[in-house]
Amino acid sequence: GRTAQAATRTSCSRWSCWKPFAFRAKGRQQMIPGLEPVPLRELQALGSPRVWSVEGQLDEMPSLTPVRGTIRAEHLGNLLEVEGSVQTIVCLRCDRCLGHFNQQLSAVSKELIWLGEEPSDDHLAEAGLDPTSPDGLMECLNPRGDFEPERWVFEQLSLQMSVVNRCGEHCPGMPQTSSDSSSTIKETTPVYQILIQLLLTLELHMG
C-alpha cells in the first residue's frame, strides 16, 4: 500500500552516473545538518508549523552543488501537511551518446500524509479529502513514528529525474561504429579485455 516504511517511492528514475540506492534511513551518516528525524508527536505538541532550512549533500544522490531549500511541516490531527522547495545540480550520462552533462533538479512540492493505517474512502471524506483526486494522499505514516525531512528531500528530487536521460537538442547521437573505431572500442572495453584473458588462460591449460 502507501505505507511509508515499506520502501522509497518506486517512481524515481534510474541514474546513469552511479548505481541507484534505496534511501537508508537507519544506520547511515547524516549528511545534511538539522534534518534529523523528528517524532510526529513532537510536531503535534508544537501546535504550529515547523520549518527546516536545507543546505548540504545527500550521500544517496551525489551532486555538483549542495541541496538547498526549505521544508515546512504541520501536524493536522490525522494528517501531516508537508511542503517545500529544494534544488541542486547533478551530473548525468546521456543514454544516447553516453556523454556526461549537468542538469538542474528543482522540486516545489506540497502533500498530505495520512497518520495511521491506510484510510478508507469514508475516512478521507470525513477529513474533507477527495479520494479520487490525483493530488490526494501520497503515503501513510505511523502516528507514533517519525517524519524524516532528509528522506522527503531525497524523494522529491528523485521524482524530478527523467526515465531516459538526454543531453539536449545538440546530442551527437550514438557513437560511430566504423571498422577503425569499433576495433579501438573493442580493445578498450573491459568486457573485451576479460574475454582475451580467459582465452589466454584456456590456451595455457590446453597447451
C-alpha positions as a Python dict, from the first residue, in 0.01 Angstrom:
ca = {
    (1, 'G'): (0, 0, 0),
    (2, 'R'): (107, 354, 64),
    (3, 'T'): (284, 277, 391),
    (4, 'A'): (595, 493, 407),
    (5, 'Q'): (806, 235, 587),
    (6, 'A'): (772, -19, 304),
    (7, 'A'): (1011, 141, 57),
    (8, 'T'): (1117, 457, -115),
    (9, 'R'): (877, 557, -393),
    (10, 'T'): (949, 339, -693),
    (11, 'S'): (865, 613, -942),
    (12, 'C'): (1211, 766, -917),
    (13, 'S'): (1408, 708, -1234),
    (14, 'R'): (1742, 538, -1285),
    (15, 'W'): (2073, 716, -1250),
    (16, 'S'): (2329, 697, -1528),
    (17, 'C'): (2642, 811, -1344),
    (18, 'W'): (2604, 587, -1041),
    (19, 'K'): (2414, 288, -913),
    (20, 'P'): (2071, 378, -768),
    (21, 'F'): (2020, 337, -396),
    (22, 'A'): (1719, 291, -176),
    (23, 'F'): (1717, 556, 92),
    (24, 'R'): (1877, 411, 406),
    (25, 'A'): (1702, 579, 696),
    (26, 'K'): (1869, 375, 969),
    (27, 'G'): (2237, 335, 1049),
    (28, 'R'): (2356, 593, 798),
    (29, 'Q'): (2572, 902, 818),
    (30, 'Q'): (2376, 1224, 848),
    (31, 'M'): (2476, 1440, 551),
    (32, 'I'): (2253, 1748, 587),
    (33, 'P'): (2277, 1913, 931),
    (34, 'G'): (1947, 1978, 1104),
    (35, 'L'): (1740, 1726, 906),
    (36, 'E'): (1739, 1450, 1165),
    (37, 'P'): (1413, 1252, 1202),
    (38, 'V'): (1161, 1421, 1430),
    (39, 'P'): (887, 1235, 1624),
    (40, 'L'): (540, 1310, 1490),
    (41, 'R'): (415, 1359, 1843),
    (42, 'E'): (672, 1633, 1885),
    (43, 'L'): (529, 1808, 1580),
    (44, 'Q'): (180, 1760, 1723),
    (45, 'A'): (280, 1913, 2057),
    (46, 'L'): (438, 2207, 1877),
    (47, 'G'): (94, 2326, 1767),
    (48, 'S'): (235, 2527, 1476),
    (49, 'P'): (430, 2456, 1156),
    (50, 'R'): (797, 2365, 1180),
    (51, 'V'): (1035, 2496, 916),
    (52, 'W'): (1373, 2350, 816),
    (53, 'S'): (1644, 2520, 616),
    (54, 'V'): (1813, 2275, 378),
    (55, 'E'): (2177, 2305, 275),
    (56, 'G'): (2408, 2007, 231),
    (57, 'Q'): (2486, 1691, 36),
    (58, 'L'): (2277, 1374, 9),
    (59, 'D'): (2503, 1068, 11),
    (60, 'E'): (2243, 873, -193),
    (61, 'M'): (2240, 1146, -460),
    (62, 'P'): (2586, 1279, -548),
    (63, 'S'): (2552, 1635, -672),
    (64, 'L'): (2774, 1912, -803),
    (65, 'T'): (2618, 2171, -574),
    (66, 'P'): (2470, 2141, -225),
    (67, 'V'): (2099, 2069, -198),
    (68, 'R'): (1938, 2396, -92),
    (69, 'G'): (1585, 2494, 2),
    (70, 'T'): (1325, 2491, 278),
    (71, 'I'): (1072, 2242, 420),
    (72, 'R'): (760, 2317, 620),
    (73, 'A'): (560, 2053, 808),
    (74, 'E'): (243, 2094, 1017),
    (75, 'H'): (61, 1830, 1221),
    (76, 'L'): (-315, 1847, 1148),
    (77, 'G'): (-450, 1565, 1362),
    (78, 'N'): (-490, 1271, 1123),
    (79, 'L'): (-282, 1445, 858),
    (80, 'L'): (69, 1580, 820),
    (81, 'E'): (93, 1862, 568),
    (82, 'V'): (440, 1891, 415),
    (83, 'E'): (553, 2145, 159),
    (84, 'G'): (885, 2273, 43),
    (85, 'S'): (1116, 2369, -238),
    (86, 'V'): (1463, 2220, -295),
    (87, 'Q'): (1713, 2228, -579),
    (88, 'T'): (2058, 2106, -678),
    (89, 'I'): (2268, 2025, -987),
    (90, 'V'): (2363, 1667, -1074),
    (91, 'C'): (2588, 1507, -1336),
    (92, 'L'): (2414, 1255, -1563),
    (93, 'R'): (2515, 1039, -1858),
    (94, 'C'): (2321, 1065, -2181),
    (95, 'D'): (2158, 733, -2274),
    (96, 'R'): (2214, 807, -2642),
    (97, 'C'): (2565, 950, -2690),
    (98, 'L'): (2698, 830, -2349),
    (99, 'G'): (2841, 1176, -2282),
    (100, 'H'): (2809, 1344, -1944),
    (101, 'F'): (2603, 1658, -1886),
    (102, 'N'): (2484, 1868, -1594),
    (103, 'Q'): (2117, 1902, -1507),
    (104, 'Q'): (1943, 2116, -1251),
    (105, 'L'): (1686, 1942, -1035),
    (106, 'S'): (1424, 2166, -881),
    (107, 'A'): (1124, 2046, -682),
    (108, 'V'): (836, 2251, -543),
    (109, 'S'): (602, 2011, -366),
    (110, 'K'): (309, 2001, -128),
    (111, 'E'): (149, 1682, 0),
    (112, 'L'): (-73, 1544, 271),
    (113, 'I'): (44, 1235, 460),
    (114, 'W'): (-212, 1025, 647),
    (115, 'L'): (-117, 938, 1003),
    (116, 'G'): (-235, 585, 1074),
    (117, 'E'): (-341, 279, 875),
    (118, 'E'): (-426, 328, 510),
    (119, 'P'): (-756, 517, 522),
    (120, 'S'): (-1081, 415, 359),
    (121, 'D'): (-1270, 647, 126),
    (122, 'D'): (-1508, 725, 414),
    (123, 'H'): (-1218, 834, 636),
    (124, 'L'): (-1086, 1056, 360),
    (125, 'A'): (-1428, 1210, 305),
    (126, 'E'): (-1459, 1282, 679),
    (127, 'A'): (-1125, 1463, 660),
    (128, 'G'): (-1253, 1672, 370),
    (129, 'L'): (-1037, 1494, 109),
    (130, 'D'): (-1136, 1366, -233),
    (131, 'P'): (-1017, 1002, -263),
    (132, 'T'): (-1024, 1028, -644),
    (133, 'S'): (-807, 1338, -662),
    (134, 'P'): (-457, 1285, -811),
    (135, 'D'): (-330, 1544, -565),
    (136, 'G'): (-453, 1345, -267),
    (137, 'L'): (-261, 1135, -17),
    (138, 'M'): (77, 1002, -126),
    (139, 'E'): (160, 778, 169),
    (140, 'C'): (87, 690, 531),
    (141, 'L'): (296, 716, 845),
    (142, 'N'): (273, 552, 1184),
    (143, 'P'): (147, 829, 1416),
    (144, 'R'): (394, 703, 1679),
    (145, 'G'): (680, 716, 1429),
    (146, 'D'): (899, 989, 1287),
    (147, 'F'): (892, 1231, 998),
    (148, 'E'): (1224, 1224, 809),
    (149, 'P'): (1291, 1559, 640),
    (150, 'E'): (1603, 1435, 461),
    (151, 'R'): (1419, 1138, 312),
    (152, 'W'): (1144, 1373, 194),
    (153, 'V'): (1404, 1589, 17),
    (154, 'F'): (1558, 1281, -147),
    (155, 'E'): (1221, 1159, -273),
    (156, 'Q'): (1114, 1495, -415),
    (157, 'L'): (1438, 1536, -610),
    (158, 'S'): (1429, 1174, -728),
    (159, 'L'): (1084, 1231, -874),
    (160, 'Q'): (1229, 1506, -1095),
    (161, 'M'): (1456, 1261, -1277),
    (162, 'S'): (1367, 1152, -1631),
    (163, 'V'): (1327, 785, -1719),
    (164, 'V'): (1554, 839, -2021),
    (165, 'N'): (1844, 1085, -1997),
    (166, 'R'): (1911, 1309, -2297),
    (167, 'C'): (2186, 1570, -2301),
    (168, 'G'): (1986, 1807, -2522),
    (169, 'E'): (1894, 1909, -2875),
    (170, 'H'): (2258, 1909, -2987),
    (171, 'C'): (2323, 1548, -2884),
    (172, 'P'): (2569, 1399, -3136),
    (173, 'G'): (2387, 1067, -3125),
    (174, 'M'): (2518, 717, -3079),
    (175, 'P'): (2894, 667, -3112),
    (176, 'Q'): (3011, 576, -3464),
    (177, 'T'): (3091, 209, -3525),
    (178, 'S'): (3325, 224, -3825),
    (179, 'S'): (3582, -53, -3865),
    (180, 'D'): (3863, 158, -3718),
    (181, 'S'): (3662, 299, -3430),
    (182, 'S'): (3494, -32, -3350),
    (183, 'S'): (3831, -207, -3319),
    (184, 'T'): (3951, 70, -3088),
    (185, 'I'): (3634, 42, -2879),
    (186, 'K'): (3670, -335, -2853),
    (187, 'E'): (4032, -312, -2743),
    (188, 'T'): (3949, -63, -2468),
    (189, 'T'): (3627, -227, -2348),
    (190, 'P'): (3668, -403, -2008),
    (191, 'V'): (3448, -693, -2124),
    (192, 'Y'): (3668, -742, -2430),
    (193, 'Q'): (3983, -744, -2215),
    (194, 'I'): (3830, -1005, -1982),
    (195, 'L'): (3746, -1228, -2278),
    (196, 'I'): (4106, -1204, -2404),
    (197, 'Q'): (4236, -1302, -2060),
    (198, 'L'): (4002, -1601, -2047),
    (199, 'L'): (4116, -1718, -2390),
    (200, 'L'): (4482, -1689, -2290),
    (201, 'T'): (4413, -1886, -1973),
    (202, 'L'): (4239, -2163, -2170),
    (203, 'E'): (4527, -2180, -2417),
    (204, 'L'): (4776, -2222, -2133),
    (205, 'H'): (4575, -2507, -1977),
    (206, 'M'): (4524, -2679, -2312),
    (207, 'G'): (4889, -2638, -2409),
}
